[in-house]
PDB file of C-alpha atoms in Angstrom:
ATOM      1  CA  MET A   1      80.064  94.605  82.750  1.00  0.00           C
ATOM      2  CA  SER A   2      77.310  93.302  85.125  1.00  0.00           C
ATOM      3  CA  GLU A   3      77.153  94.311  88.753  1.00  0.00           C
ATOM      4  CA  ASN A   4      77.761  90.701  89.716  1.00  0.00           C
ATOM      5  CA  SER A   5      80.963  90.356  87.665  1.00  0.00           C
ATOM      6  CA  PHE A   6      82.215  93.782  89.035  1.00  0.00           C
ATOM      7  CA  GLU A   7      81.654  92.507  92.649  1.00  0.00           C
ATOM      8  CA  LYS A   8      83.750  89.439  91.854  1.00  0.00           C
ATOM      9  CA  ASP A   9      86.515  91.521  90.343  1.00  0.00           C
ATOM     10  CA  SER A  10      86.657  93.954  93.315  1.00  0.00           C
ATOM     11  CA  LEU A  11      89.314  93.963  95.901  1.00  0.00           C
ATOM     12  CA  GLY A  12      86.726  93.612  98.690  1.00  0.00           C
ATOM     13  CA  TRP A  13      85.319  90.477  97.048  1.00  0.00           C
ATOM     14  CA  GLN A  14      88.848  88.958  96.652  1.00  0.00           C
ATOM     15  CA  PHE A  15      89.589  89.777 100.284  1.00  0.00           C
ATOM     16  CA  HIS A  16      86.381  88.038 101.314  1.00  0.00           C
ATOM     17  CA  LYS A  17      87.351  84.907  99.291  1.00  0.00           C
ATOM     18  CA  LEU A  18      90.826  84.929 100.850  1.00  0.00           C
ATOM     19  CA  GLN A  19      89.262  85.033 104.324  1.00  0.00           C
ATOM     20  CA  GLN A  20      86.949  82.245 103.328  1.00  0.00           C
ATOM     21  CA  LYS A  21      89.802  80.061 102.182  1.00  0.00           C
ATOM     22  CA  PHE A  22      91.714  80.871 105.361  1.00  0.00           C
ATOM     23  CA  GLY A  23      88.706  79.785 107.346  1.00  0.00           C
ATOM     24  CA  GLU A  24      88.451  76.535 105.397  1.00  0.00           C
ATOM     25  CA  TRP A  25      92.144  75.876 105.808  1.00  0.00           C
ATOM     26  CA  TRP A  26      91.772  76.445 109.553  1.00  0.00           C
ATOM     27  CA  GLU A  27      88.900  74.037 109.870  1.00  0.00           C
ATOM     28  CA  VAL A  28      90.808  71.358 107.967  1.00  0.00           C
ATOM     29  CA  GLN A  29      93.846  71.938 110.260  1.00  0.00           C
ATOM     30  CA  THR A  30      91.789  71.639 113.443  1.00  0.00           C
ATOM     31  CA  SER A  31      89.907  68.522 112.228  1.00  0.00           C
ATOM     32  CA  GLN A  32      93.215  66.933 111.295  1.00  0.00           C
ATOM     33  CA  THR A  33      94.707  67.735 114.614  1.00  0.00           C
ATOM     34  CA  ALA A  34      91.608  66.296 116.387  1.00  0.00           C
ATOM     35  CA  ALA A  35      91.885  63.120 114.194  1.00  0.00           C
ATOM     36  CA  LYS A  36      95.561  62.654 115.135  1.00  0.00           C
ATOM     37  CA  LEU A  37      94.760  62.879 118.766  1.00  0.00           C
ATOM     38  CA  PRO A  38      91.792  60.621 119.224  1.00  0.00           C
ATOM     39  CA  GLY A  39      92.234  60.209 122.942  1.00  0.00           C
ATOM     40  CA  VAL A  40      92.742  63.908 123.614  1.00  0.00           C
ATOM     41  CA  ASP A  41      89.916  66.425 123.943  1.00  0.00           C
ATOM     42  CA  LEU A  42      90.828  69.683 122.302  1.00  0.00           C
ATOM     43  CA  PRO A  43      90.045  72.902 124.317  1.00  0.00           C
ATOM     44  CA  TYR A  44      86.617  74.336 123.756  1.00  0.00           C
ATOM     45  CA  TRP A  45      88.120  77.541 122.344  1.00  0.00           C
ATOM     46  CA  TRP A  46      90.005  75.685 119.544  1.00  0.00           C
ATOM     47  CA  ASP A  47      87.146  75.921 117.121  1.00  0.00           C
ATOM     48  CA  ASN A  48      85.831  79.210 118.356  1.00  0.00           C
ATOM     49  CA  PRO A  49      84.923  81.889 115.661  1.00  0.00           C
ATOM     50  CA  ILE A  50      86.588  84.525 117.743  1.00  0.00           C
ATOM     51  CA  ILE A  51      89.811  82.523 117.858  1.00  0.00           C
ATOM     52  CA  LEU A  52      89.507  82.212 114.116  1.00  0.00           C
ATOM     53  CA  MET A  53      89.195  85.992 113.693  1.00  0.00           C
ATOM     54  CA  ILE A  54      92.199  86.548 115.946  1.00  0.00           C
ATOM     55  CA  ALA A  55      94.252  84.072 113.918  1.00  0.00           C
ATOM     56  CA  LYS A  56      93.177  85.829 110.680  1.00  0.00           C
ATOM     57  CA  ALA A  57      94.192  89.246 112.262  1.00  0.00           C
ATOM     58  CA  MET A  58      97.616  87.834 113.257  1.00  0.00           C
ATOM     59  CA  ALA A  59      98.161  86.367 109.852  1.00  0.00           C
ATOM     60  CA  TRP A  60      97.531  89.648 108.187  1.00  0.00           C
ATOM     61  CA  LEU A  61      99.742  91.516 110.653  1.00  0.00           C
ATOM     62  CA  LEU A  62     102.525  89.043 109.925  1.00  0.00           C
ATOM     63  CA  PHE A  63     101.978  89.525 106.204  1.00  0.00           C
ATOM     64  CA  ALA A  64     102.039  93.300 106.673  1.00  0.00           C
ATOM     65  CA  PHE A  65     105.254  93.020 108.667  1.00  0.00           C
ATOM     66  CA  LEU A  66     106.987  90.881 106.131  1.00  0.00           C
ATOM     67  CA  LEU A  67     105.922  93.222 103.294  1.00  0.00           C
ATOM     68  CA  SER A  68     107.230  96.198 105.198  1.00  0.00           C
ATOM     69  CA  TRP A  69     110.542  94.416 105.917  1.00  0.00           C
ATOM     70  CA  VAL A  70     110.989  93.517 102.178  1.00  0.00           C
ATOM     71  CA  ALA A  71     110.159  97.131 101.236  1.00  0.00           C
ATOM     72  CA  ILE A  72     112.782  98.530 103.706  1.00  0.00           C
ATOM     73  CA  GLN A  73     115.443  96.091 102.428  1.00  0.00           C
ATOM     74  CA  ILE A  74     114.772  97.204  98.873  1.00  0.00           C
ATOM     75  CA  ILE A  75     115.020 100.850  99.759  1.00  0.00           C
ATOM     76  CA  ARG A  76     118.276 100.192 101.587  1.00  0.00           C
ATOM     77  CA  LEU A  77     119.654  98.424  98.538  1.00  0.00           C
ATOM     78  CA  LEU A  78     118.594 101.227  96.180  1.00  0.00           C
ATOM     79  CA  ASN A  79     119.535 104.097  98.466  1.00  0.00           C
ATOM     80  CA  PRO A  80     123.143 104.383  97.275  1.00  0.00           C
ATOM     81  CA  TYR A  81     122.067 104.533  93.606  1.00  0.00           C
ATOM     82  CA  ILE A  82     119.338 107.111  94.400  1.00  0.00           C
ATOM     83  CA  TYR A  83     121.771 109.154  96.371  1.00  0.00           C
ATOM     84  CA  SER A  84     124.398 108.950  93.638  1.00  0.00           C
ATOM     85  CA  LEU A  85     121.826 109.908  90.969  1.00  0.00           C
ATOM     86  CA  ARG A  86     120.532 112.828  93.036  1.00  0.00           C
ATOM     87  CA  ASN A  87     124.122 114.125  93.470  1.00  0.00           C
ATOM     88  CA  LYS A  88     124.706 113.947  89.711  1.00  0.00           C
ATOM     89  CA  ILE A  89     121.445 115.841  88.992  1.00  0.00           C
ATOM     90  CA  ASN A  90     122.499 118.540  91.521  1.00  0.00           C
ATOM     91  CA  LEU A  91     125.875 118.719  89.868  1.00  0.00           C
ATOM     92  CA  THR A  92     124.287 119.279  86.473  1.00  0.00           C
ATOM     93  CA  THR A  93     122.138 122.004  87.931  1.00  0.00           C
ATOM     94  CA  LYS A  94     125.133 123.595  89.588  1.00  0.00           C
ATOM     95  CA  ILE A  95     126.985 123.611  86.279  1.00  0.00           C
ATOM     96  CA  ARG A  96     123.925 125.128  84.604  1.00  0.00           C
ATOM     97  CA  THR A  97     123.752 127.789  87.289  1.00  0.00           C
ATOM     98  CA  GLU A  98     127.300 128.794  86.480  1.00  0.00           C
ATOM     99  CA  SER A  99     126.159 129.689  83.025  1.00  0.00           C
ATOM    100  CA  GLN A 100     123.737 132.136  84.579  1.00  0.00           C
ATOM    101  CA  LEU A 101     126.747 134.192  85.617  1.00  0.00           C
ATOM    102  CA  GLU A 102     126.637 135.174  81.883  1.00  0.00           C
ATOM    103  CA  LEU A 103     130.219 134.508  81.019  1.00  0.00           C
ATOM    104  CA  SER A 104     130.673 135.327  77.412  1.00  0.00           C
ATOM    105  CA  VAL A 105     131.385 132.641  74.822  1.00  0.00           C
ATOM    106  CA  THR A 106     134.856 134.100  74.443  1.00  0.00           C
ATOM    107  CA  ALA A 107     135.446 133.765  78.218  1.00  0.00           C
ATOM    108  CA  TRP A 108     134.359 130.037  78.153  1.00  0.00           C
ATOM    109  CA  LEU A 109     136.663 129.442  75.135  1.00  0.00           C
ATOM    110  CA  ASN A 110     139.549 131.141  76.840  1.00  0.00           C
ATOM    111  CA  GLN A 111     139.023 129.004  79.918  1.00  0.00           C
ATOM    112  CA  SER A 112     138.903 125.879  77.739  1.00  0.00           C
ATOM    113  CA  GLN A 113     142.275 126.777  76.136  1.00  0.00           C
ATOM    114  CA  LYS A 114     143.854 127.317  79.578  1.00  0.00           C
ATOM    115  CA  TYR A 115     142.648 123.894  80.748  1.00  0.00           C
ATOM    116  CA  GLN A 116     143.878 122.377  77.505  1.00  0.00           C
ATOM    117  CA  GLU A 117     147.368 123.914  78.044  1.00  0.00           C
ATOM    118  CA  ILE A 118     147.724 122.209  81.407  1.00  0.00           C
ATOM    119  CA  GLY A 119     146.333 118.893  80.185  1.00  0.00           C
ATOM    120  CA  ASN A 120     143.020 119.098  82.066  1.00  0.00           C
ATOM    121  CA  TYR A 121     140.999 117.878  79.078  1.00  0.00           C
ATOM    122  CA  ARG A 122     137.866 117.085  81.179  1.00  0.00           C
ATOM    123  CA  GLU A 123     137.465 120.775  82.203  1.00  0.00           C
ATOM    124  CA  ALA A 124     138.511 121.827  78.668  1.00  0.00           C
ATOM    125  CA  CYS A 125     135.606 119.848  77.258  1.00  0.00           C
ATOM    126  CA  ARG A 126     133.240 121.197  79.913  1.00  0.00           C
ATOM    127  CA  CYS A 127     134.175 124.762  78.930  1.00  0.00           C
ATOM    128  CA  LEU A 128     133.454 124.066  75.273  1.00  0.00           C
ATOM    129  CA  TYR A 129     130.096 122.662  76.304  1.00  0.00           C
ATOM    130  CA  MET A 130     129.326 125.790  78.387  1.00  0.00           C
ATOM    131  CA  ALA A 131     130.432 128.018  75.388  1.00  0.00           C
ATOM    132  CA  MET A 132     127.994 126.187  73.188  1.00  0.00           C
ATOM    133  CA  LEU A 133     125.122 126.621  75.665  1.00  0.00           C
ATOM    134  CA  GLN A 134     125.992 130.270  76.047  1.00  0.00           C
ATOM    135  CA  GLY A 135     126.126 130.632  72.223  1.00  0.00           C
ATOM    136  CA  LEU A 136     122.690 129.068  71.881  1.00  0.00           C
ATOM    137  CA  HIS A 137     121.400 131.423  74.505  1.00  0.00           C
ATOM    138  CA  ASP A 138     123.023 134.528  73.055  1.00  0.00           C
ATOM    139  CA  ARG A 139     121.664 133.764  69.581  1.00  0.00           C
ATOM    140  CA  GLY A 140     118.202 133.225  70.986  1.00  0.00           C
ATOM    141  CA  ILE A 141     117.916 129.606  69.718  1.00  0.00           C
ATOM    142  CA  ILE A 142     117.565 127.911  73.050  1.00  0.00           C
ATOM    143  CA  CYS A 143     117.454 129.999  76.274  1.00  0.00           C
ATOM    144  CA  ASP A 144     119.514 128.474  79.035  1.00  0.00           C
ATOM    145  CA  GLN A 145     117.588 127.345  82.041  1.00  0.00           C
ATOM    146  CA  PRO A 146     119.221 125.648  85.108  1.00  0.00           C
ATOM    147  CA  SER A 147     116.385 123.129  85.337  1.00  0.00           C
ATOM    148  CA  ARG A 148     116.657 122.041  81.740  1.00  0.00           C
ATOM    149  CA  THR A 149     118.319 118.660  81.287  1.00  0.00           C
ATOM    150  CA  ASP A 150     120.661 117.497  78.545  1.00  0.00           C
ATOM    151  CA  GLY A 151     117.904 115.256  77.264  1.00  0.00           C
ATOM    152  CA  GLU A 152     115.652 118.299  76.779  1.00  0.00           C
ATOM    153  CA  TYR A 153     118.402 120.178  74.995  1.00  0.00           C
ATOM    154  CA  LEU A 154     119.023 117.184  72.762  1.00  0.00           C
ATOM    155  CA  GLU A 155     115.322 117.213  71.743  1.00  0.00           C
ATOM    156  CA  LEU A 156     115.448 120.960  70.969  1.00  0.00           C
ATOM    157  CA  ILE A 157     118.552 120.827  68.858  1.00  0.00           C
ATOM    158  CA  GLN A 158     116.988 118.187  66.624  1.00  0.00           C
ATOM    159  CA  GLN A 159     115.169 121.070  65.053  1.00  0.00           C
ATOM    160  CA  LEU A 160     118.524 122.676  63.955  1.00  0.00           C
ATOM    161  CA  SER A 161     119.845 122.255  60.349  1.00  0.00           C
ATOM    162  CA  GLN A 162     123.057 120.637  61.603  1.00  0.00           C
ATOM    163  CA  PRO A 163     122.422 118.988  64.986  1.00  0.00           C
ATOM    164  CA  LYS A 164     125.361 116.544  64.953  1.00  0.00           C
ATOM    165  CA  PRO A 165     128.130 118.732  66.381  1.00  0.00           C
ATOM    166  CA  TYR A 166     125.830 119.826  69.160  1.00  0.00           C
ATOM    167  CA  GLN A 167     124.923 116.234  69.881  1.00  0.00           C
ATOM    168  CA  LYS A 168     128.621 115.405  70.105  1.00  0.00           C
ATOM    169  CA  LEU A 169     129.180 117.973  72.873  1.00  0.00           C
ATOM    170  CA  PHE A 170     126.048 117.079  74.696  1.00  0.00           C
ATOM    171  CA  ILE A 171     126.768 113.361  74.661  1.00  0.00           C
ATOM    172  CA  THR A 172     130.375 113.882  75.718  1.00  0.00           C
ATOM    173  CA  HIS A 173     129.092 116.084  78.668  1.00  0.00           C
ATOM    174  CA  GLN A 174     126.694 113.323  79.720  1.00  0.00           C
ATOM    175  CA  GLN A 175     129.510 110.731  79.622  1.00  0.00           C
ATOM    176  CA  LEU A 176     131.642 113.117  81.706  1.00  0.00           C
ATOM    177  CA  LEU A 177     128.987 113.337  84.370  1.00  0.00           C
ATOM    178  CA  PHE A 178     127.326 109.946  84.361  1.00  0.00           C
ATOM    179  CA  GLY A 179     129.780 107.627  82.605  1.00  0.00           C
ATOM    180  CA  ASN A 180     133.146 108.558  84.211  1.00  0.00           C
ATOM    181  CA  LEU A 181     134.579 109.123  80.771  1.00  0.00           C
ATOM    182  CA  GLU A 182     138.357 109.268  80.701  1.00  0.00           C
ATOM    183  CA  VAL A 183     139.033 112.472  78.691  1.00  0.00           C
ATOM    184  CA  SER A 184     142.107 112.277  76.536  1.00  0.00           C
ATOM    185  CA  ALA A 185     143.605 114.771  74.201  1.00  0.00           C
ATOM    186  CA  ALA A 186     141.912 112.869  71.337  1.00  0.00           C
ATOM    187  CA  VAL A 187     138.447 113.207  72.995  1.00  0.00           C
ATOM    188  CA  PHE A 188     139.048 116.898  73.453  1.00  0.00           C
ATOM    189  CA  ALA A 189     140.161 117.239  69.858  1.00  0.00           C
ATOM    190  CA  GLU A 190     136.872 115.651  68.745  1.00  0.00           C
ATOM    191  CA  CYS A 191     134.860 118.141  70.952  1.00  0.00           C
ATOM    192  CA  GLN A 192     136.952 121.041  69.698  1.00  0.00           C
ATOM    193  CA  GLN A 193     136.192 119.906  66.088  1.00  0.00           C
ATOM    194  CA  ALA A 194     132.519 119.753  66.846  1.00  0.00           C
ATOM    195  CA  TYR A 195     132.563 123.290  68.306  1.00  0.00           C
ATOM    196  CA  GLN A 196     134.404 124.430  65.243  1.00  0.00           C
ATOM    197  CA  GLN A 197     131.685 123.041  63.035  1.00  0.00           C
ATOM    198  CA  ILE A 198     129.163 125.013  65.123  1.00  0.00           C
ATOM    199  CA  THR A 199     131.222 128.136  64.624  1.00  0.00           C
ATOM    200  CA  ASP A 200     131.546 127.563  60.875  1.00  0.00           C
ATOM    201  CA  GLU A 201     127.702 127.102  60.704  1.00  0.00           C
ATOM    202  CA  LYS A 202     127.120 130.396  62.488  1.00  0.00           C
ATOM    203  CA  ASN A 203     129.408 132.156  60.003  1.00  0.00           C
TER     204      ASN A 203
END
């Protein structure tokens, strides 16, 4: 690329061209105004280069103000979604932190059964998910880390010989957190079956 073409592609050169076009536009406007008012003498400062520079500066300030206003409006529109996503990520981290309390797999399964008995299938599924995570950690397959996302876990379990039952529990957990999944007895039964397949694989 030649130095000349680089200069024409640079931001400074484009800004210079924009200023030049604005100057030409200003001259056309002033000449048209003068032509429309043949009997009126325009003020001496009307075609002054300093006035032209001030007009350019005001135009850029107006452009910057409008750009800032649009950016603020977009941020305001997106803020509820950003806030909601941040809360969900914090909730996932909180759930993962609970697993650091090192509840045993048996304890998670017992809690799952208790929630199932009272019809709280959402928590029952979550406990199966936590039992699966703790089992992976205990077996040294995937160490549990609070910062690790479900997406990262899903990538890691692809290396397992039978990843499908793990995927079922992970995907159900994601739907519980982000998709407002209505958890019925049938959904819990599917998760329970997936966990049973994991248990059978271990044995």
